[in-house]
Amino acid sequence: RKEVEQDPGPFNVPEGATVAFNCTYSNSASQSFFWYRQDCRKEPKLLMSVYSSGNEDGRFTAQLNRASQYISLLIRDSKLSDSATYLCVAYGQNFVFGPGTRLSVLP
Amino acid sequence: NAGVMQNPRHLVRRRGQEARLRCSPMKGHSHVYWYRQLPEEGLKFMVYLQKENIIDESGMPKERFSAEFPKEGPSILRIQQVVRGDSAAYFCASSPSREEGYTFGSGTRLTVV
């Protein structure tokens, strides 16, 4: 079993849609969690950290459920520019990246 | 404040040659990480270094690959006797401490012909 798993995707959604990404991690000792986005042939960029209390940044909301070892990312009112691959990251001993879920927002 | 600088951006090597990839971390960052990304695949951890020390190299292939982060100068990822399967994007990241989010460089795309 992979240490960090994500929805296989790809997700194709119309502009304005709400889309949710799911992620699970297997290492219960993981301490910190993040969402990164990666555009095609570019480097990953930090989108947001994920806290147990949940956190929101504009149209983006991240949630963490430690009991279920589950992380989510919700994007509301999706824009064309949101099209990218979204990477879930769990930090235990090292940063472990999930395989990513590709999102295409269609006009 | 320059970000993480990697060079070269693109590198072409013939089978059997050596590839040297350089990474200068962000100012104030002493933790450096190297990741490899094969086409259409996720990021795979290779090695974690802190000035002059290799902290974790559990993701490094046992042969041909080495990394260093000297007291002065950039971190270097060295691949000897490259093979076609080494073709990938190699990303370097840095952070001010181990637990904080990484900042990635723009990567070096290695093509072995």
PDB file of C-alpha atoms in Angstrom:
ATOM      1  CA  ARG A   1       0.000   0.000   0.000  1.00  0.00           C
ATOM      2  CA  LYS A   2       1.344   3.445  -0.896  1.00  0.00           C
ATOM      3  CA  GLU A   3       2.080   5.732   2.022  1.00  0.00           C
ATOM      4  CA  VAL A   4      -0.060   8.529   0.571  1.00  0.00           C
ATOM      5  CA  GLU A   5      -2.932   7.758  -1.773  1.00  0.00           C
ATOM      6  CA  GLN A   6      -5.169  10.100  -3.729  1.00  0.00           C
ATOM      7  CA  ASP A   7      -8.184   9.943  -6.009  1.00  0.00           C
ATOM      8  CA  PRO A   8      -6.877   8.639  -9.329  1.00  0.00           C
ATOM      9  CA  GLY A   9      -8.576  11.321 -11.423  1.00  0.00           C
ATOM     10  CA  PRO A  10      -8.574  13.056 -13.776  1.00  0.00           C
ATOM     11  CA  PHE A  11     -11.382  15.367 -12.773  1.00  0.00           C
ATOM     12  CA  ASN A  12     -12.994  17.316 -15.604  1.00  0.00           C
ATOM     13  CA  VAL A  13     -15.363  19.974 -14.281  1.00  0.00           C
ATOM     14  CA  PRO A  14     -17.072  23.065 -15.731  1.00  0.00           C
ATOM     15  CA  GLU A  15     -16.109  26.535 -14.600  1.00  0.00           C
ATOM     16  CA  GLY A  16     -17.857  27.482 -11.395  1.00  0.00           C
ATOM     17  CA  ALA A  17     -18.139  23.922 -10.141  1.00  0.00           C
ATOM     18  CA  THR A  18     -17.135  22.768  -6.685  1.00  0.00           C
ATOM     19  CA  VAL A  19     -14.612  19.953  -6.654  1.00  0.00           C
ATOM     20  CA  ALA A  20     -13.276  17.877  -3.773  1.00  0.00           C
ATOM     21  CA  PHE A  21     -10.035  15.931  -3.614  1.00  0.00           C
ATOM     22  CA  ASN A  22      -9.493  13.120  -1.172  1.00  0.00           C
ATOM     23  CA  CYS A  23      -6.267  11.797   0.260  1.00  0.00           C
ATOM     24  CA  THR A  24      -5.392   9.105   2.779  1.00  0.00           C
ATOM     25  CA  TYR A  25      -2.109   8.425   4.513  1.00  0.00           C
ATOM     26  CA  SER A  26      -0.915   5.243   6.138  1.00  0.00           C
ATOM     27  CA  ASN A  27       1.743   6.506   8.556  1.00  0.00           C
ATOM     28  CA  SER A  28      -0.101   7.357  11.760  1.00  0.00           C
ATOM     29  CA  ALA A  29       3.011   9.164  12.993  1.00  0.00           C
ATOM     30  CA  SER A  30       2.672  11.790  10.261  1.00  0.00           C
ATOM     31  CA  GLN A  31       2.706  15.207  11.856  1.00  0.00           C
ATOM     32  CA  SER A  32       2.114  17.813   9.186  1.00  0.00           C
ATOM     33  CA  PHE A  33       0.133  17.884   5.986  1.00  0.00           C
ATOM     34  CA  PHE A  34       0.098  20.066   2.926  1.00  0.00           C
ATOM     35  CA  TRP A  35      -1.504  20.500  -0.461  1.00  0.00           C
ATOM     36  CA  TYR A  36       0.690  21.431  -3.416  1.00  0.00           C
ATOM     37  CA  ARG A  37      -0.310  22.177  -6.970  1.00  0.00           C
ATOM     38  CA  GLN A  38       1.812  21.339  -9.974  1.00  0.00           C
ATOM     39  CA  ASP A  39       1.246  22.778 -13.412  1.00  0.00           C
ATOM     40  CA  CYS A  40       2.321  20.776 -16.438  1.00  0.00           C
ATOM     41  CA  ARG A  41       6.119  20.622 -16.669  1.00  0.00           C
ATOM     42  CA  LYS A  42       6.530  23.011 -13.755  1.00  0.00           C
ATOM     43  CA  GLU A  43       7.664  22.636 -10.171  1.00  0.00           C
ATOM     44  CA  PRO A  44       5.202  21.877  -7.369  1.00  0.00           C
ATOM     45  CA  LYS A  45       4.082  24.964  -5.450  1.00  0.00           C
ATOM     46  CA  LEU A  46       2.743  25.041  -1.931  1.00  0.00           C
ATOM     47  CA  LEU A  47      -0.990  25.714  -1.971  1.00  0.00           C
ATOM     48  CA  MET A  48      -1.774  25.462   1.715  1.00  0.00           C
ATOM     49  CA  SER A  49      -0.959  23.711   4.946  1.00  0.00           C
ATOM     50  CA  VAL A  50      -3.632  21.512   6.494  1.00  0.00           C
ATOM     51  CA  TYR A  51      -4.568  21.846  10.156  1.00  0.00           C
ATOM     52  CA  SER A  52      -6.734  19.667  12.368  1.00  0.00           C
ATOM     53  CA  SER A  53      -9.162  22.513  12.837  1.00  0.00           C
ATOM     54  CA  GLY A  54      -9.526  22.920   9.090  1.00  0.00           C
ATOM     55  CA  ASN A  55      -8.411  25.997   7.251  1.00  0.00           C
ATOM     56  CA  GLU A  56      -9.680  28.143   4.449  1.00  0.00           C
ATOM     57  CA  ASP A  57      -7.924  30.367   1.959  1.00  0.00           C
ATOM     58  CA  GLY A  58     -10.342  32.109  -0.359  1.00  0.00           C
ATOM     59  CA  ARG A  59     -12.011  29.468  -2.508  1.00  0.00           C
ATOM     60  CA  PHE A  60      -9.881  26.687  -1.044  1.00  0.00           C
ATOM     61  CA  THR A  61     -10.719  24.718   2.104  1.00  0.00           C
ATOM     62  CA  ALA A  62      -8.535  21.972   3.569  1.00  0.00           C
ATOM     63  CA  GLN A  63      -9.603  19.483   6.211  1.00  0.00           C
ATOM     64  CA  LEU A  64      -7.713  16.893   8.230  1.00  0.00           C
ATOM     65  CA  ASN A  65      -9.189  13.927  10.058  1.00  0.00           C
ATOM     66  CA  ARG A  66      -6.421  12.297  12.078  1.00  0.00           C
ATOM     67  CA  ALA A  67      -8.623   9.461  13.325  1.00  0.00           C
ATOM     68  CA  SER A  68      -9.415   8.387   9.769  1.00  0.00           C
ATOM     69  CA  GLN A  69      -6.007   9.469   8.430  1.00  0.00           C
ATOM     70  CA  TYR A  70      -7.797  11.426   5.777  1.00  0.00           C
ATOM     71  CA  ILE A  71      -7.148  14.822   4.182  1.00  0.00           C
ATOM     72  CA  SER A  72      -9.363  16.731   1.801  1.00  0.00           C
ATOM     73  CA  LEU A  73      -9.204  19.805  -0.392  1.00  0.00           C
ATOM     74  CA  LEU A  74     -12.320  21.596  -1.566  1.00  0.00           C
ATOM     75  CA  ILE A  75     -12.232  24.135  -4.376  1.00  0.00           C
ATOM     76  CA  ARG A  76     -15.314  26.292  -4.790  1.00  0.00           C
ATOM     77  CA  ASP A  77     -16.269  28.306  -7.876  1.00  0.00           C
ATOM     78  CA  SER A  78     -13.480  26.701  -9.889  1.00  0.00           C
ATOM     79  CA  LYS A  79     -11.614  28.798 -12.444  1.00  0.00           C
ATOM     80  CA  LEU A  80      -9.850  27.806 -15.638  1.00  0.00           C
ATOM     81  CA  SER A  81      -6.585  28.706 -13.903  1.00  0.00           C
ATOM     82  CA  ASP A  82      -7.218  26.024 -11.276  1.00  0.00           C
ATOM     83  CA  SER A  83      -6.395  23.378 -13.886  1.00  0.00           C
ATOM     84  CA  ALA A  84      -3.355  21.558 -12.508  1.00  0.00           C
ATOM     85  CA  THR A  85      -2.343  18.424 -10.639  1.00  0.00           C
ATOM     86  CA  TYR A  86      -2.997  18.583  -6.902  1.00  0.00           C
ATOM     87  CA  LEU A  87      -0.537  16.775  -4.651  1.00  0.00           C
ATOM     88  CA  CYS A  88      -1.279  15.680  -1.120  1.00  0.00           C
ATOM     89  CA  VAL A  89       1.736  15.607   1.203  1.00  0.00           C
ATOM     90  CA  ALA A  90       2.233  13.981   4.591  1.00  0.00           C
ATOM     91  CA  TYR A  91       5.244  14.707   6.735  1.00  0.00           C
ATOM     92  CA  GLY A  92       6.410  11.993   9.101  1.00  0.00           C
ATOM     93  CA  GLN A  93      10.092  11.322   8.822  1.00  0.00           C
ATOM     94  CA  ASN A  94      10.153  12.893   5.388  1.00  0.00           C
ATOM     95  CA  PHE A  95       7.767  14.669   3.119  1.00  0.00           C
ATOM     96  CA  VAL A  96       5.878  11.986   1.231  1.00  0.00           C
ATOM     97  CA  PHE A  97       3.989  13.091  -1.847  1.00  0.00           C
ATOM     98  CA  GLY A  98       0.897  11.410  -3.152  1.00  0.00           C
ATOM     99  CA  PRO A  99       0.697  10.585  -6.860  1.00  0.00           C
ATOM    100  CA  GLY A 100      -1.491  13.621  -7.512  1.00  0.00           C
ATOM    101  CA  THR A 101      -4.946  14.171  -8.938  1.00  0.00           C
ATOM    102  CA  ARG A 102      -5.251  16.035 -12.193  1.00  0.00           C
ATOM    103  CA  LEU A 103      -7.957  18.677 -12.486  1.00  0.00           C
ATOM    104  CA  SER A 104      -9.147  20.179 -15.747  1.00  0.00           C
ATOM    105  CA  VAL A 105     -11.601  23.059 -15.485  1.00  0.00           C
ATOM    106  CA  LEU A 106     -13.479  23.401 -18.734  1.00  0.00           C
ATOM    107  CA  PRO A 107     -15.044  26.592 -20.143  1.00  0.00           C
TER     108      PRO A 107
ATOM    109  CA  ASN B   1      15.017  37.059  -2.254  1.00  0.00           C
ATOM    110  CA  ALA B   2      15.727  34.561  -4.998  1.00  0.00           C
ATOM    111  CA  GLY B   3      13.944  31.267  -4.808  1.00  0.00           C
ATOM    112  CA  VAL B   4      15.523  27.852  -5.113  1.00  0.00           C
ATOM    113  CA  MET B   5      17.824  27.961  -8.105  1.00  0.00           C
ATOM    114  CA  GLN B   6      18.493  24.882 -10.152  1.00  0.00           C
ATOM    115  CA  ASN B   7      20.734  24.552 -13.150  1.00  0.00           C
ATOM    116  CA  PRO B   8      20.839  23.583 -15.823  1.00  0.00           C
ATOM    117  CA  ARG B   9      17.134  23.639 -16.717  1.00  0.00           C
ATOM    118  CA  HIS B  10      17.671  21.036 -19.405  1.00  0.00           C
ATOM    119  CA  LEU B  11      20.503  18.555 -19.676  1.00  0.00           C
ATOM    120  CA  VAL B  12      21.124  16.049 -22.442  1.00  0.00           C
ATOM    121  CA  ARG B  13      23.602  13.265 -21.882  1.00  0.00           C
ATOM    122  CA  ARG B  14      24.597  10.216 -23.863  1.00  0.00           C
ATOM    123  CA  ARG B  15      24.431   6.825 -22.207  1.00  0.00           C
ATOM    124  CA  GLY B  16      27.500   6.286 -20.060  1.00  0.00           C
ATOM    125  CA  GLN B  17      28.236   9.971 -19.441  1.00  0.00           C
ATOM    126  CA  GLU B  18      27.981  11.746 -16.115  1.00  0.00           C
ATOM    127  CA  ALA B  19      25.253  14.211 -15.185  1.00  0.00           C
ATOM    128  CA  ARG B  20      25.739  16.927 -12.568  1.00  0.00           C
ATOM    129  CA  LEU B  21      22.695  18.783 -11.316  1.00  0.00           C
ATOM    130  CA  ARG B  22      23.074  21.864  -9.130  1.00  0.00           C
ATOM    131  CA  CYS B  23      20.785  23.388  -6.559  1.00  0.00           C
ATOM    132  CA  SER B  24      21.174  26.590  -4.575  1.00  0.00           C
ATOM    133  CA  PRO B  25      18.628  26.742  -1.742  1.00  0.00           C
ATOM    134  CA  MET B  26      16.722  29.829  -0.751  1.00  0.00           C
ATOM    135  CA  LYS B  27      18.604  32.248   1.444  1.00  0.00           C
ATOM    136  CA  GLY B  28      18.344  31.137   5.042  1.00  0.00           C
ATOM    137  CA  HIS B  29      17.407  27.559   4.152  1.00  0.00           C
ATOM    138  CA  SER B  30      19.855  24.916   5.290  1.00  0.00           C
ATOM    139  CA  HIS B  31      17.755  21.847   4.460  1.00  0.00           C
ATOM    140  CA  VAL B  32      17.878  20.540   0.898  1.00  0.00           C
ATOM    141  CA  TYR B  33      15.900  17.706  -0.651  1.00  0.00           C
ATOM    142  CA  TRP B  34      16.121  16.056  -4.038  1.00  0.00           C
ATOM    143  CA  TYR B  35      13.141  14.441  -5.746  1.00  0.00           C
ATOM    144  CA  ARG B  36      12.783  12.669  -9.054  1.00  0.00           C
ATOM    145  CA  GLN B  37       9.679  12.704 -11.209  1.00  0.00           C
ATOM    146  CA  LEU B  38       9.327  10.294 -14.084  1.00  0.00           C
ATOM    147  CA  PRO B  39       6.942  11.250 -16.918  1.00  0.00           C
ATOM    148  CA  GLU B  40       3.306  10.963 -15.805  1.00  0.00           C
ATOM    149  CA  GLU B  41       4.372   9.787 -12.345  1.00  0.00           C
ATOM    150  CA  GLY B  42       4.542  11.311  -8.881  1.00  0.00           C
ATOM    151  CA  LEU B  43       7.467  12.809  -7.035  1.00  0.00           C
ATOM    152  CA  LYS B  44       9.801  10.282  -5.479  1.00  0.00           C
ATOM    153  CA  PHE B  45      12.051  11.264  -2.591  1.00  0.00           C
ATOM    154  CA  MET B  46      15.733  10.665  -3.190  1.00  0.00           C
ATOM    155  CA  VAL B  47      17.854  12.340  -0.533  1.00  0.00           C
ATOM    156  CA  TYR B  48      17.766  14.894   2.264  1.00  0.00           C
ATOM    157  CA  LEU B  49      20.852  16.924   3.120  1.00  0.00           C
ATOM    158  CA  GLN B  50      21.789  19.540   5.606  1.00  0.00           C
ATOM    159  CA  LYS B  51      25.019  21.491   5.232  1.00  0.00           C
ATOM    160  CA  GLU B  52      27.848  18.975   4.725  1.00  0.00           C
ATOM    161  CA  ASN B  53      25.696  16.091   5.972  1.00  0.00           C
ATOM    162  CA  ILE B  54      23.504  13.511   4.298  1.00  0.00           C
ATOM    163  CA  ILE B  55      20.589  13.038   6.678  1.00  0.00           C
ATOM    164  CA  ASP B  56      18.508  10.533   4.720  1.00  0.00           C
ATOM    165  CA  GLU B  57      19.418   8.871   1.445  1.00  0.00           C
ATOM    166  CA  SER B  58      16.849   6.100   1.594  1.00  0.00           C
ATOM    167  CA  GLY B  59      15.462   7.036  -1.813  1.00  0.00           C
ATOM    168  CA  MET B  60      18.745   7.044  -3.649  1.00  0.00           C
ATOM    169  CA  PRO B  61      19.567   4.162  -5.984  1.00  0.00           C
ATOM    170  CA  LYS B  62      22.425   2.156  -4.512  1.00  0.00           C
ATOM    171  CA  GLU B  63      24.731   2.650  -7.461  1.00  0.00           C
ATOM    172  CA  ARG B  64      25.728   5.533  -9.722  1.00  0.00           C
ATOM    173  CA  PHE B  65      23.879   8.230  -7.724  1.00  0.00           C
ATOM    174  CA  SER B  66      25.453  10.510  -5.137  1.00  0.00           C
ATOM    175  CA  ALA B  67      24.634  13.834  -3.539  1.00  0.00           C
ATOM    176  CA  GLU B  68      26.498  16.434  -1.565  1.00  0.00           C
ATOM    177  CA  PHE B  69      25.840  19.793   0.032  1.00  0.00           C
ATOM    178  CA  PRO B  70      29.203  21.378   0.798  1.00  0.00           C
ATOM    179  CA  LYS B  71      29.806  24.134   3.293  1.00  0.00           C
ATOM    180  CA  GLU B  72      30.221  26.572   0.436  1.00  0.00           C
ATOM    181  CA  GLY B  73      28.376  26.344  -2.842  1.00  0.00           C
ATOM    182  CA  PRO B  74      25.321  24.574  -4.160  1.00  0.00           C
ATOM    183  CA  SER B  75      24.094  21.076  -3.517  1.00  0.00           C
ATOM    184  CA  ILE B  76      25.084  18.675  -6.283  1.00  0.00           C
ATOM    185  CA  LEU B  77      23.259  15.559  -7.440  1.00  0.00           C
ATOM    186  CA  ARG B  78      25.626  13.434  -9.465  1.00  0.00           C
ATOM    187  CA  ILE B  79      24.623  10.560 -11.714  1.00  0.00           C
ATOM    188  CA  GLN B  80      27.435   8.490 -13.146  1.00  0.00           C
ATOM    189  CA  GLN B  81      27.196   6.341 -16.266  1.00  0.00           C
ATOM    190  CA  VAL B  82      23.695   7.509 -17.070  1.00  0.00           C
ATOM    191  CA  VAL B  83      21.178   5.138 -18.641  1.00  0.00           C
ATOM    192  CA  ARG B  84      17.939   5.838 -20.518  1.00  0.00           C
ATOM    193  CA  GLY B  85      15.919   5.098 -17.402  1.00  0.00           C
ATOM    194  CA  ASP B  86      17.531   8.063 -15.638  1.00  0.00           C
ATOM    195  CA  SER B  87      15.629  10.427 -17.957  1.00  0.00           C
ATOM    196  CA  ALA B  88      13.352  12.386 -15.657  1.00  0.00           C
ATOM    197  CA  ALA B  89      12.749  15.753 -14.042  1.00  0.00           C
ATOM    198  CA  TYR B  90      14.889  16.219 -10.946  1.00  0.00           C
ATOM    199  CA  PHE B  91      13.541  18.718  -8.463  1.00  0.00           C
ATOM    200  CA  CYS B  92      15.407  20.247  -5.591  1.00  0.00           C
ATOM    201  CA  ALA B  93      13.574  21.792  -2.649  1.00  0.00           C
ATOM    202  CA  SER B  94      14.705  23.656   0.420  1.00  0.00           C
ATOM    203  CA  SER B  95      13.207  24.607   3.756  1.00  0.00           C
ATOM    204  CA  PRO B  96      14.311  26.572   6.823  1.00  0.00           C
ATOM    205  CA  SER B  97      13.538  23.623   9.065  1.00  0.00           C
ATOM    206  CA  ARG B  98      12.642  20.004   8.578  1.00  0.00           C
ATOM    207  CA  GLU B  99       8.954  20.352   9.360  1.00  0.00           C
ATOM    208  CA  GLU B 100       8.123  23.375   7.274  1.00  0.00           C
ATOM    209  CA  GLY B 101       6.741  23.313   3.750  1.00  0.00           C
ATOM    210  CA  TYR B 102       9.271  23.021   0.990  1.00  0.00           C
ATOM    211  CA  THR B 103       9.978  25.526  -1.739  1.00  0.00           C
ATOM    212  CA  PHE B 104      10.875  23.827  -4.996  1.00  0.00           C
ATOM    213  CA  GLY B 105      13.228  24.882  -7.716  1.00  0.00           C
ATOM    214  CA  SER B 106      12.085  24.782 -11.315  1.00  0.00           C
ATOM    215  CA  GLY B 107      13.805  21.466 -11.859  1.00  0.00           C
ATOM    216  CA  THR B 108      16.368  19.991 -14.214  1.00  0.00           C
ATOM    217  CA  ARG B 109      15.041  17.883 -17.035  1.00  0.00           C
ATOM    218  CA  LEU B 110      17.552  15.203 -17.835  1.00  0.00           C
ATOM    219  CA  THR B 111      17.328  13.408 -21.147  1.00  0.00           C
ATOM    220  CA  VAL B 112      19.595  10.459 -21.809  1.00  0.00           C
ATOM    221  CA  VAL B 113      20.037   9.636 -25.478  1.00  0.00           C
TER     222      VAL B 113
END
